[in-house]
Amino acid sequence: MWAGREPSESATETPAQTRGHRRGAVMALELYLDLNSQPCRSVYIFATKNNVPFEFKKLNLLEGEQYGEEFGKINLIRKAPALRDGDFCLAESIAILLYLAEKFKTPDYWYPADLHQRARVNEYLSWQHMTIRLQGSKVFWLQLLIPKILGADVPQDKLDAALEDLNASLTLLEDKFIQDKPFIAGDHITLADLVAIVEVMQPVGAGVDVFEGRAKLSAWRDRVQAAIGEELFDEAHKTILGAQESVKLMDASKLQFFKPKILKLFM
Amino acid sequence: MATAGPVEVYLDLLSQPCRALHILLNCTDIPHKVHTVALRRGENRSPEFTRLNPMQKVPVVVDGGFVLTESDAILKYLVTKYDVPEHWYPRQPERRARVDEYTAWHHSNTRPHSAKVFILEVLLPSQSGSPVDAVHLTRALAQLDDTLDKLESMFLRRQPFLCGDDITVADLLAICELMQPVGGGRDVLQDRPQLQRWRSRVQSAVGDAFELAHTILYAVRDRRKAKL
């Protein structure tokens, strides 16, 4: 969607100044990220792993920074991650990942040029939106954030239903997507695995061990972690894995603006 | 990459993503053969179809033994493999990124919010025999309204199609979702002139393929009207 800068930035700058600024300034690519968010993690890992030069613009979603005026100029839907590359602004992590892969000519294996392999990656990236992503998020909110915000436990049957849905999707991830291969699209890690792993880690941040009893999923996670690099993986996940602690310390009154959304979406 | 024969396409025109695929196939020269999988008769749950797609969903394509599910993956695969006009999925990175941005956003916005209206107004009542759940329908319509606002103010702002100056696979996916409630006699774009103009542009761009893809849906609408 379109949210970029208007041609003239400032009423007080002369046309010559504006031209000079635009011609001379080398603007680093900006990535607006909150590492509590799964799609922000995949973008962060991908950009860092591939040495993409970028400026990390930290967003704090739980503090509502996405509703600020500045961010609204970059991303009308007010979601993270967001990319700003000169005048070009982009939302949606998958679009951002594909754009970075193309622009920075990252190694072919991430998003193979081979038609069949690329289609397999796209197939997973498409499927995951309303399955793993949706259900992993829901478990995280129901388990950790909603009790804090509402100041009361979530009904057990709601939690159980959310866990059941997530489990069904994890089974499909193992049986239909990973199968007996090392990675989703075959022998090498791709964007599909990257997007999958960050989503699977979200409920872990809420204290739900999704890997328990899932040997295939655990083995795949180990391979993905190794391919990304343990250090980068751990760095990207430090925030979410500390979520239980940081939520405990949060001031629930500051989170009340989430209440209507919670009641609408989850309850 | 040489493949013997046409792409085998498994679909049901009652399904929105199947229609998007059907339209693309009918307004390009992609050689294909359609196999209907009647969802209403549970043909997606047959042992044979389940072997093809364990998720029991449509559309599915089989291209010389290569089986692919998920409509956006399928559309992108076909327009890349076959010699179709580039506007469907532009190669220039920023223009392509706009299509990828929409097709991602589509999954949790246009698709579920339009589908829900059809499910509540047509599918659930016909399956259960109960009347329409008015409370949930009101909520669903409000959610869809919000999505329509975003389509107008974000994707169609200052441009004729969702991702730029020309039609792309994104417009096909979107229009087919927004048409679904027509099966229940509801035109969700009724009070939205900007979106109606976009719909007309899409219809012009794809010609007869639009009406062809929607015949089944119109038949569902007409049968319901006749019953009332």
Short mmCIF file of C-alpha atoms in Angstrom, two decimals:
data_model
loop_
_atom_site.label_atom_id
_atom_site.label_comp_id
_atom_site.label_asym_id
_atom_site.label_seq_id
_atom_site.Cartn_x
_atom_site.Cartn_y
_atom_site.Cartn_z
CA MET A 1 0.00 0.00 0.00
CA TRP A 2 1.09 3.52 -0.50
CA ALA A 3 2.56 5.42 2.40
CA GLY A 4 5.64 7.24 1.35
CA ARG A 5 6.87 10.73 1.62
CA GLU A 6 5.24 13.58 -0.23
CA PRO A 7 7.65 15.34 -2.66
CA SER A 8 8.39 18.35 -0.53
CA GLU A 9 9.37 17.48 3.01
CA SER A 10 9.46 20.85 4.64
CA ALA A 11 7.89 24.21 3.91
CA THR A 12 10.99 26.04 5.07
CA GLU A 13 13.53 24.21 2.87
CA THR A 14 14.35 25.89 -0.46
CA PRO A 15 13.93 23.83 -3.62
CA ALA A 16 17.73 23.81 -4.02
CA GLN A 17 18.17 22.50 -0.51
CA THR A 18 15.61 19.79 -1.15
CA ARG A 19 17.30 18.73 -4.37
CA GLY A 20 20.70 18.69 -2.73
CA HIS A 21 19.39 16.68 0.19
CA ARG A 22 17.81 14.09 -2.04
CA ARG A 23 20.74 13.79 -4.39
CA GLY A 24 23.55 13.85 -1.87
CA ALA A 25 22.11 11.95 1.08
CA VAL A 26 22.73 8.23 1.15
CA MET A 27 19.92 6.89 3.19
CA ALA A 28 20.31 3.52 4.76
CA LEU A 29 17.40 1.19 4.43
CA GLU A 30 15.25 1.40 7.55
CA LEU A 31 13.56 -1.57 9.19
CA TYR A 32 10.93 -0.84 11.81
CA LEU A 33 10.96 -3.79 14.17
CA ASP A 34 9.77 -5.03 17.52
CA LEU A 35 11.44 -8.36 18.27
CA ASN A 36 8.45 -9.42 20.36
CA SER A 37 6.75 -9.88 16.99
CA GLN A 38 7.31 -13.02 14.95
CA PRO A 39 7.41 -11.45 11.49
CA CYS A 40 9.86 -8.82 12.80
CA ARG A 41 12.17 -11.62 13.91
CA SER A 42 12.23 -13.30 10.51
CA VAL A 43 13.08 -10.00 8.83
CA TYR A 44 15.72 -9.20 11.45
CA ILE A 45 17.37 -12.61 11.16
CA PHE A 46 17.33 -12.53 7.35
CA ALA A 47 18.73 -9.01 7.06
CA THR A 48 21.41 -9.60 9.68
CA LYS A 49 22.44 -13.02 8.39
CA ASN A 50 22.85 -11.62 4.90
CA ASN A 51 24.70 -8.49 5.96
CA VAL A 52 22.03 -6.20 4.58
CA PRO A 53 22.96 -2.67 5.64
CA PHE A 54 20.00 -1.36 7.58
CA GLU A 55 19.06 1.00 10.33
CA PHE A 56 17.17 -0.76 13.13
CA LYS A 57 14.25 1.44 14.08
CA LYS A 58 12.92 0.03 17.30
CA LEU A 59 9.18 -0.04 17.75
CA ASN A 60 7.45 -0.93 20.96
CA LEU A 61 4.15 -2.40 19.90
CA LEU A 62 2.84 -2.96 23.40
CA GLU A 63 3.32 0.72 24.10
CA GLY A 64 1.31 1.61 21.04
CA GLU A 65 4.17 3.22 19.15
CA GLN A 66 2.70 1.92 15.91
CA TYR A 67 -0.14 4.41 16.38
CA GLY A 68 2.19 7.40 16.41
CA GLU A 69 2.15 10.04 13.67
CA GLU A 70 5.65 9.36 12.34
CA PHE A 71 5.04 5.68 11.89
CA GLY A 72 1.73 6.38 10.20
CA LYS A 73 3.63 8.12 7.42
CA ILE A 74 5.57 4.95 6.74
CA ASN A 75 2.97 2.33 7.19
CA LEU A 76 -0.72 3.09 6.95
CA ILE A 77 -1.79 -0.19 8.42
CA ARG A 78 0.35 0.51 11.45
CA LYS A 79 1.84 -2.91 11.72
CA ALA A 80 5.37 -4.12 12.10
CA PRO A 81 7.61 -4.99 10.41
CA ALA A 82 7.86 -2.09 7.99
CA LEU A 83 10.60 -1.19 5.54
CA ARG A 84 11.58 2.20 4.22
CA ASP A 85 14.07 2.22 1.38
CA GLY A 86 14.40 5.81 0.23
CA ASP A 87 10.91 6.75 -0.89
CA PHE A 88 9.76 3.18 -1.08
CA CYS A 89 7.78 1.91 1.89
CA LEU A 90 6.68 -1.67 2.34
CA ALA A 91 4.70 -3.66 4.89
CA GLU A 92 4.14 -7.43 5.34
CA SER A 93 7.15 -9.51 6.36
CA ILE A 94 6.89 -11.87 3.41
CA ALA A 95 6.94 -9.02 0.92
CA ILE A 96 9.87 -7.49 2.81
CA LEU A 97 11.81 -10.77 2.85
CA LEU A 98 11.31 -11.31 -0.88
CA TYR A 99 12.23 -7.70 -1.63
CA LEU A 100 15.44 -7.93 0.41
CA ALA A 101 16.35 -11.27 -1.19
CA GLU A 102 16.03 -9.77 -4.64
CA LYS A 103 17.58 -6.38 -3.93
CA PHE A 104 20.60 -7.67 -2.06
CA LYS A 105 21.04 -10.77 -4.21
CA THR A 106 21.11 -13.08 -1.21
CA PRO A 107 22.26 -16.69 -1.77
CA ASP A 108 19.86 -18.52 -4.05
CA TYR A 109 18.89 -21.16 -1.48
CA TRP A 110 16.83 -18.71 0.60
CA TYR A 111 14.30 -18.22 -2.20
CA PRO A 112 15.41 -20.49 -5.04
CA ALA A 113 15.13 -19.38 -8.62
CA ASP A 114 14.19 -22.97 -9.49
CA LEU A 115 10.49 -22.84 -10.27
CA HIS A 116 9.41 -25.93 -8.34
CA GLN A 117 11.47 -25.15 -5.27
CA ARG A 118 10.28 -21.55 -5.21
CA ALA A 119 6.70 -22.76 -5.52
CA ARG A 120 7.21 -25.00 -2.47
CA VAL A 121 8.47 -22.05 -0.47
CA ASN A 122 5.53 -19.90 -1.63
CA GLU A 123 3.14 -22.70 -0.79
CA TYR A 124 4.29 -22.78 2.83
CA LEU A 125 4.41 -18.99 3.13
CA SER A 126 0.81 -18.87 1.92
CA TRP A 127 -0.53 -21.69 4.11
CA GLN A 128 1.03 -20.46 7.33
CA HIS A 129 -0.87 -17.15 7.63
CA MET A 130 -4.13 -18.60 8.90
CA THR A 131 -2.65 -21.65 10.59
CA ILE A 132 0.63 -21.60 12.51
CA ARG A 133 0.84 -17.81 12.55
CA LEU A 134 -2.71 -17.21 13.66
CA GLN A 135 -2.82 -20.05 16.17
CA GLY A 136 0.66 -19.46 17.64
CA SER A 137 -0.24 -15.81 18.18
CA LYS A 138 -3.54 -16.71 19.76
CA VAL A 139 -1.91 -19.11 22.23
CA PHE A 140 0.63 -16.41 23.16
CA TRP A 141 -2.08 -13.82 23.78
CA LEU A 142 -4.40 -16.17 25.66
CA GLN A 143 -1.64 -17.64 27.79
CA LEU A 144 0.33 -14.53 28.63
CA LEU A 145 -0.96 -11.14 27.58
CA ILE A 146 -4.71 -11.37 28.01
CA PRO A 147 -4.65 -12.54 31.64
CA LYS A 148 -2.36 -9.58 32.38
CA ILE A 149 -4.51 -7.06 30.54
CA LEU A 150 -7.88 -8.30 31.80
CA GLY A 151 -6.55 -9.12 35.25
CA ALA A 152 -8.27 -12.49 35.18
CA ASP A 153 -7.61 -16.02 33.97
CA VAL A 154 -8.75 -16.97 30.51
CA PRO A 155 -11.41 -19.74 30.54
CA GLN A 156 -9.63 -23.08 30.31
CA ASP A 157 -11.77 -24.33 27.44
CA LYS A 158 -10.70 -21.35 25.31
CA LEU A 159 -7.07 -22.09 26.03
CA ASP A 160 -7.54 -25.79 25.32
CA ALA A 161 -9.25 -25.09 22.00
CA ALA A 162 -6.45 -22.73 20.94
CA LEU A 163 -3.82 -25.30 21.88
CA GLU A 164 -5.68 -28.00 20.01
CA ASP A 165 -5.78 -25.89 16.85
CA LEU A 166 -2.09 -25.09 17.13
CA ASN A 167 -1.27 -28.76 17.67
CA ALA A 168 -3.19 -29.77 14.56
CA SER A 169 -1.18 -27.27 12.52
CA LEU A 170 2.10 -28.39 14.04
CA THR A 171 1.23 -31.94 13.01
CA LEU A 172 0.60 -30.72 9.46
CA LEU A 173 3.89 -28.82 9.53
CA GLU A 174 5.65 -32.06 10.43
CA ASP A 175 3.71 -34.43 8.20
CA LYS A 176 2.93 -32.40 5.12
CA PHE A 177 5.65 -29.75 4.94
CA ILE A 178 8.77 -31.13 6.58
CA GLN A 179 8.02 -34.86 6.01
CA ASP A 180 11.31 -36.74 5.83
CA LYS A 181 13.27 -33.84 4.42
CA PRO A 182 15.81 -31.79 6.33
CA PHE A 183 13.93 -28.57 5.54
CA ILE A 184 10.52 -27.60 4.20
CA ALA A 185 11.56 -27.22 0.55
CA GLY A 186 14.26 -29.88 0.54
CA ASP A 187 17.89 -30.08 1.45
CA HIS A 188 18.52 -26.48 2.34
CA ILE A 189 17.01 -23.84 4.58
CA THR A 190 14.69 -21.39 2.83
CA LEU A 191 12.49 -18.43 3.80
CA ALA A 192 9.79 -21.00 4.54
CA ASP A 193 11.79 -22.45 7.44
CA LEU A 194 12.70 -19.00 8.70
CA VAL A 195 9.10 -17.83 8.74
CA ALA A 196 8.03 -21.11 10.31
CA ILE A 197 10.56 -21.12 13.12
CA VAL A 198 9.85 -17.61 14.38
CA GLU A 199 6.13 -18.41 14.56
CA VAL A 200 6.69 -21.73 16.31
CA MET A 201 8.85 -19.95 18.90
CA GLN A 202 6.09 -17.52 19.87
CA PRO A 203 4.06 -19.86 22.10
CA VAL A 204 7.38 -21.00 23.62
CA GLY A 205 7.77 -17.42 24.81
CA ALA A 206 4.49 -17.83 26.66
CA GLY A 207 5.75 -20.96 28.39
CA VAL A 208 4.15 -23.51 26.06
CA ASP A 209 6.71 -26.10 24.98
CA VAL A 210 5.54 -26.94 21.49
CA PHE A 211 8.56 -29.19 20.91
CA GLU A 212 7.68 -31.61 23.70
CA GLY A 213 6.84 -34.98 22.26
CA ARG A 214 7.63 -33.81 18.75
CA ALA A 215 10.92 -35.39 17.71
CA LYS A 216 10.62 -34.42 14.06
CA LEU A 217 9.85 -30.79 14.87
CA SER A 218 12.70 -30.62 17.39
CA ALA A 219 15.20 -32.08 14.93
CA TRP A 220 14.05 -29.61 12.29
CA ARG A 221 14.37 -26.73 14.77
CA ASP A 222 17.95 -27.79 15.52
CA ARG A 223 18.82 -27.80 11.84
CA VAL A 224 17.21 -24.40 11.28
CA GLN A 225 19.00 -22.95 14.30
CA ALA A 226 22.33 -24.29 13.03
CA ALA A 227 21.73 -22.93 9.53
CA ILE A 228 20.84 -19.48 10.89
CA GLY A 229 23.64 -19.59 13.45
CA GLU A 230 23.00 -20.20 17.14
CA GLU A 231 24.19 -16.75 18.16
CA LEU A 232 21.92 -14.87 15.77
CA PHE A 233 18.99 -17.14 16.56
CA ASP A 234 19.40 -16.62 20.30
CA GLU A 235 19.87 -12.88 19.90
CA ALA A 236 16.69 -12.56 17.85
CA HIS A 237 14.71 -14.61 20.36
CA LYS A 238 16.07 -13.12 23.56
CA THR A 239 13.17 -10.68 23.91
CA ILE A 240 10.37 -13.16 23.35
CA LEU A 241 11.95 -15.77 25.56
CA GLY A 242 12.03 -13.19 28.33
CA ALA A 243 8.36 -12.31 27.74
CA GLN A 244 6.98 -14.10 30.79
CA GLU A 245 9.26 -12.07 33.02
CA SER A 246 8.70 -8.74 31.30
CA VAL A 247 4.92 -9.19 31.20
CA LYS A 248 4.97 -9.73 34.96
CA LEU A 249 6.65 -6.35 35.36
CA MET A 250 4.31 -4.49 33.00
CA ASP A 251 1.85 -1.93 34.20
CA ALA A 252 -1.49 -3.42 33.18
CA SER A 253 -3.20 -0.04 33.17
CA LYS A 254 -0.99 1.07 30.27
CA LEU A 255 -2.17 -1.90 28.20
CA GLN A 256 -5.87 -1.20 28.54
CA PHE A 257 -6.17 0.22 25.04
CA PHE A 258 -5.80 -3.37 23.81
CA LYS A 259 -8.94 -4.42 25.67
CA PRO A 260 -11.51 -3.74 22.90
CA LYS A 261 -9.36 -5.55 20.34
CA ILE A 262 -8.96 -8.52 22.69
CA LEU A 263 -12.64 -8.78 23.41
CA LYS A 264 -13.40 -8.59 19.70
CA LEU A 265 -10.79 -11.03 18.48
CA PHE A 266 -10.28 -13.57 21.19
CA MET A 267 -13.18 -13.73 23.61
CA MET B 1 11.50 -26.47 -18.45
CA ALA B 2 9.57 -28.73 -20.78
CA THR B 3 6.46 -30.34 -19.45
CA ALA B 4 4.40 -32.79 -21.45
CA GLY B 5 0.79 -31.74 -21.68
CA PRO B 6 -1.48 -29.22 -20.03
CA VAL B 7 -1.53 -28.34 -16.34
CA GLU B 8 -4.13 -30.44 -14.52
CA VAL B 9 -6.27 -28.14 -12.42
CA TYR B 10 -8.53 -29.38 -9.63
CA LEU B 11 -11.11 -26.85 -8.59
CA ASP B 12 -14.66 -25.95 -7.60
CA LEU B 13 -15.97 -22.63 -8.91
CA LEU B 14 -17.83 -22.13 -5.65
CA SER B 15 -14.43 -21.48 -4.11
CA GLN B 16 -13.02 -17.99 -4.33
CA PRO B 17 -9.36 -18.85 -4.92
CA CYS B 18 -10.45 -21.41 -7.54
CA ARG B 19 -12.23 -18.66 -9.44
CA ALA B 20 -9.15 -16.44 -9.37
CA LEU B 21 -7.16 -19.29 -10.89
CA HIS B 22 -9.90 -20.04 -13.42
CA ILE B 23 -9.96 -16.42 -14.57
CA LEU B 24 -6.20 -16.31 -15.02
CA LEU B 25 -6.24 -19.53 -17.05
CA ASN B 26 -9.05 -18.29 -19.26
CA CYS B 27 -7.56 -14.94 -20.08
CA THR B 28 -4.06 -16.20 -20.82
CA ASP B 29 -2.80 -18.98 -23.07
CA ILE B 30 -1.78 -21.34 -20.29
CA PRO B 31 -2.62 -24.88 -21.49
CA HIS B 32 -4.73 -26.52 -18.83
CA LYS B 33 -7.36 -29.16 -18.13
CA VAL B 34 -9.97 -28.57 -15.45
CA HIS B 35 -11.16 -31.34 -13.12
CA THR B 36 -14.12 -30.34 -10.99
CA VAL B 37 -14.02 -31.34 -7.35
CA ALA B 38 -17.53 -30.72 -6.04
CA LEU B 39 -17.17 -29.47 -2.47
CA ARG B 40 -20.90 -29.67 -1.84
CA ARG B 41 -20.78 -33.38 -2.60
CA GLY B 42 -17.70 -33.88 -0.44
CA GLU B 43 -15.54 -34.89 -3.39
CA ASN B 44 -12.59 -33.17 -1.72
CA ARG B 45 -12.79 -35.84 0.96
CA SER B 46 -12.61 -38.80 -1.43
CA PRO B 47 -9.67 -41.18 -0.92
CA GLU B 48 -8.43 -40.30 -4.39
CA PHE B 49 -8.42 -36.55 -3.85
CA THR B 50 -7.01 -36.91 -0.34
CA ARG B 51 -4.07 -38.82 -1.82
CA LEU B 52 -3.51 -35.86 -4.12
CA ASN B 53 -3.96 -33.27 -1.37
CA PRO B 54 -4.05 -34.47 2.25
CA MET B 55 -5.42 -31.06 3.27
CA GLN B 56 -8.53 -31.79 1.18
CA LYS B 57 -8.61 -28.29 -0.23
CA VAL B 58 -8.94 -26.71 -3.64
CA PRO B 59 -7.41 -25.47 -5.86
CA VAL B 60 -4.64 -27.95 -6.59
CA VAL B 61 -2.54 -28.08 -9.75
CA VAL B 62 -0.52 -30.98 -11.06
CA ASP B 63 2.13 -30.06 -13.58
CA GLY B 64 3.87 -33.10 -14.97
CA GLY B 65 3.83 -34.81 -11.60
CA PHE B 66 4.55 -31.68 -9.58
CA VAL B 67 1.66 -31.13 -7.17
CA LEU B 68 1.05 -27.62 -5.85
CA THR B 69 -1.55 -26.21 -3.46
CA GLU B 70 -2.30 -22.66 -2.21
CA SER B 71 -3.74 -20.28 -4.78
CA ASP B 72 -1.16 -17.52 -4.45
CA ALA B 73 1.69 -20.00 -4.89
CA ILE B 74 -0.15 -21.49 -7.87
CA LEU B 75 -0.84 -18.15 -9.53
CA LYS B 76 2.76 -17.01 -9.10
CA TYR B 77 4.08 -20.34 -10.37
CA LEU B 78 1.95 -20.27 -13.51
CA VAL B 79 2.64 -16.67 -14.47
CA THR B 80 6.37 -17.27 -14.02
CA LYS B 81 6.49 -20.54 -15.92
CA TYR B 82 4.32 -19.57 -18.86
CA ASP B 83 4.73 -16.71 -21.28
CA VAL B 84 2.02 -14.37 -20.03
CA PRO B 85 2.01 -10.56 -19.99
CA GLU B 86 4.34 -9.33 -17.28
CA HIS B 87 1.78 -7.09 -15.61
CA TRP B 88 0.24 -10.13 -13.87
CA TYR B 89 3.28 -10.36 -11.59
CA PRO B 90 5.79 -7.64 -12.50
CA ARG B 91 9.50 -8.37 -12.43
CA GLN B 92 10.64 -4.95 -11.30
CA PRO B 93 11.37 -5.40 -7.56
CA GLU B 94 9.29 -2.54 -6.17
CA ARG B 95 6.30 -3.34 -8.32
CA ARG B 96 6.56 -7.02 -7.48
CA ALA B 97 6.86 -6.17 -3.79
CA ARG B 98 3.50 -4.38 -3.96
CA VAL B 99 1.88 -7.59 -5.25
CA ASP B 100 3.60 -9.69 -2.57
CA GLU B 101 2.46 -7.17 0.02
CA TYR B 102 -1.17 -7.44 -1.05
CA THR B 103 -1.21 -11.24 -1.43
CA ALA B 104 0.16 -11.58 2.12
CA TRP B 105 -2.28 -9.07 3.61
CA HIS B 106 -5.14 -10.74 1.73
CA HIS B 107 -4.99 -13.89 3.84
CA SER B 108 -5.94 -12.28 7.13
CA ASN B 109 -8.12 -9.51 5.73
CA THR B 110 -10.05 -9.71 2.45
CA ARG B 111 -10.30 -13.49 2.44
CA PRO B 112 -11.58 -14.32 5.91
CA HIS B 113 -13.78 -11.24 6.24
CA SER B 114 -15.64 -11.76 2.95
CA ALA B 115 -15.84 -15.52 3.39
CA LYS B 116 -17.39 -15.12 6.82
CA VAL B 117 -20.35 -13.19 5.43
CA PHE B 118 -21.05 -15.94 2.88
CA ILE B 119 -20.59 -18.66 5.48
CA LEU B 120 -23.03 -17.01 7.87
CA GLU B 121 -25.63 -16.07 5.25
CA VAL B 122 -25.52 -19.10 2.98
CA LEU B 123 -23.42 -22.08 4.08
CA LEU B 124 -24.30 -22.46 7.74
CA PRO B 125 -28.05 -21.96 7.33
CA SER B 126 -28.17 -24.39 4.42
CA GLN B 127 -26.17 -26.99 6.32
CA SER B 128 -27.96 -26.70 9.64
CA GLY B 129 -31.42 -25.56 8.57
CA SER B 130 -31.26 -22.81 11.22
CA PRO B 131 -31.87 -19.15 10.47
CA VAL B 132 -29.00 -16.73 9.98
CA ASP B 133 -27.15 -15.78 13.18
CA ALA B 134 -27.88 -12.07 13.12
CA VAL B 135 -25.45 -11.06 15.86
CA HIS B 136 -22.48 -12.72 14.23
CA LEU B 137 -23.52 -11.45 10.82
CA THR B 138 -23.59 -7.86 12.04
CA ARG B 139 -20.12 -8.29 13.47
CA ALA B 140 -18.86 -9.92 10.27
CA LEU B 141 -20.26 -7.12 8.14
CA ALA B 142 -18.55 -4.54 10.35
CA GLN B 143 -15.24 -6.34 9.98
CA LEU B 144 -15.70 -6.52 6.23
CA ASP B 145 -16.52 -2.82 6.18
CA ASP B 146 -13.21 -2.13 7.85
CA THR B 147 -11.41 -4.20 5.21
CA LEU B 148 -13.23 -2.35 2.42
CA ASP B 149 -12.15 0.96 3.97
CA LYS B 150 -8.56 -0.22 3.88
CA LEU B 151 -8.80 -1.45 0.30
CA GLU B 152 -10.05 1.98 -0.73
CA SER B 153 -7.73 4.13 1.34
CA MET B 154 -4.56 2.09 1.13
CA PHE B 155 -4.42 -0.11 -1.94
CA LEU B 156 -6.60 1.88 -4.32
CA ARG B 157 -5.36 5.26 -3.21
CA ARG B 158 -4.28 7.15 -6.33
CA GLN B 159 -4.10 4.06 -8.52
CA PRO B 160 -6.57 2.12 -10.67
CA PHE B 161 -5.62 -1.38 -9.48
CA LEU B 162 -4.61 -2.73 -6.10
CA CYS B 163 -0.91 -2.81 -6.83
CA GLY B 164 -0.43 -0.12 -9.47
CA ASP B 165 -1.46 0.97 -12.91
CA ASP B 166 -2.29 -2.45 -14.28
CA ILE B 167 -4.13 -5.56 -13.17
CA THR B 168 -2.14 -8.19 -11.26
CA VAL B 169 -2.89 -11.55 -9.65
CA ALA B 170 -3.70 -9.56 -6.51
CA ASP B 171 -6.79 -8.05 -8.14
CA LEU B 172 -8.02 -11.51 -9.17
CA LEU B 173 -7.69 -12.89 -5.65
CA ALA B 174 -9.39 -9.87 -4.13
CA ILE B 175 -12.30 -9.58 -6.54
CA CYS B 176 -13.22 -13.24 -6.23
CA GLU B 177 -13.38 -12.96 -2.44
CA LEU B 178 -15.50 -9.84 -2.61
CA MET B 179 -17.88 -11.53 -5.05
CA GLN B 180 -18.57 -14.49 -2.76
CA PRO B 181 -21.44 -12.92 -0.78
CA VAL B 182 -23.24 -12.46 -4.14
CA GLY B 183 -24.07 -16.15 -3.76
CA GLY B 184 -26.37 -15.06 -0.93
CA GLY B 185 -27.75 -12.16 -2.93
CA ARG B 186 -25.52 -9.56 -1.28
CA ASP B 187 -23.31 -7.16 -3.18
CA VAL B 188 -20.86 -5.93 -0.57
CA LEU B 189 -19.70 -3.19 -2.93
CA GLN B 190 -23.20 -1.77 -3.28
CA ASP B 191 -22.45 1.45 -1.43
CA ARG B 192 -18.84 1.75 -2.51
CA PRO B 193 -18.47 3.60 -5.83
CA GLN B 194 -14.67 3.59 -5.72
CA LEU B 195 -14.53 -0.20 -5.32
CA GLN B 196 -17.26 -0.63 -7.92
CA ARG B 197 -15.15 1.32 -10.41
CA TRP B 198 -12.21 -0.94 -9.59
CA ARG B 199 -14.39 -4.00 -10.08
CA SER B 200 -15.45 -2.71 -13.50
CA ARG B 201 -11.83 -2.16 -14.47
CA VAL B 202 -11.00 -5.73 -13.43
CA GLN B 203 -13.97 -7.06 -15.39
CA SER B 204 -12.90 -5.11 -18.48
CA ALA B 205 -9.34 -6.32 -18.16
CA VAL B 206 -10.30 -10.01 -18.04
CA GLY B 207 -13.28 -9.94 -20.39
CA ASP B 208 -15.55 -12.99 -20.58
CA ALA B 209 -13.39 -14.90 -18.13
CA PHE B 210 -15.06 -13.06 -15.23
CA GLU B 211 -18.62 -14.08 -16.04
CA LEU B 212 -17.49 -17.59 -16.96
CA ALA B 213 -15.84 -18.08 -13.57
CA HIS B 214 -18.88 -16.76 -11.71
CA THR B 215 -21.66 -18.78 -13.42
CA ILE B 216 -21.87 -21.30 -10.56
CA LEU B 217 -22.03 -18.58 -7.94
CA TYR B 218 -24.78 -16.77 -9.85
CA ALA B 219 -26.68 -20.05 -10.13
CA VAL B 220 -26.51 -20.47 -6.34
CA ARG B 221 -27.84 -16.93 -5.94
CA ASP B 222 -30.67 -17.49 -8.42
CA ARG B 223 -31.75 -20.80 -6.86
CA ARG B 224 -31.94 -19.14 -3.44
CA LYS B 225 -33.94 -16.25 -4.83
CA ALA B 226 -36.37 -18.66 -6.44
CA LYS B 227 -36.88 -20.46 -3.13
CA LEU B 228 -37.67 -17.34 -1.14
#
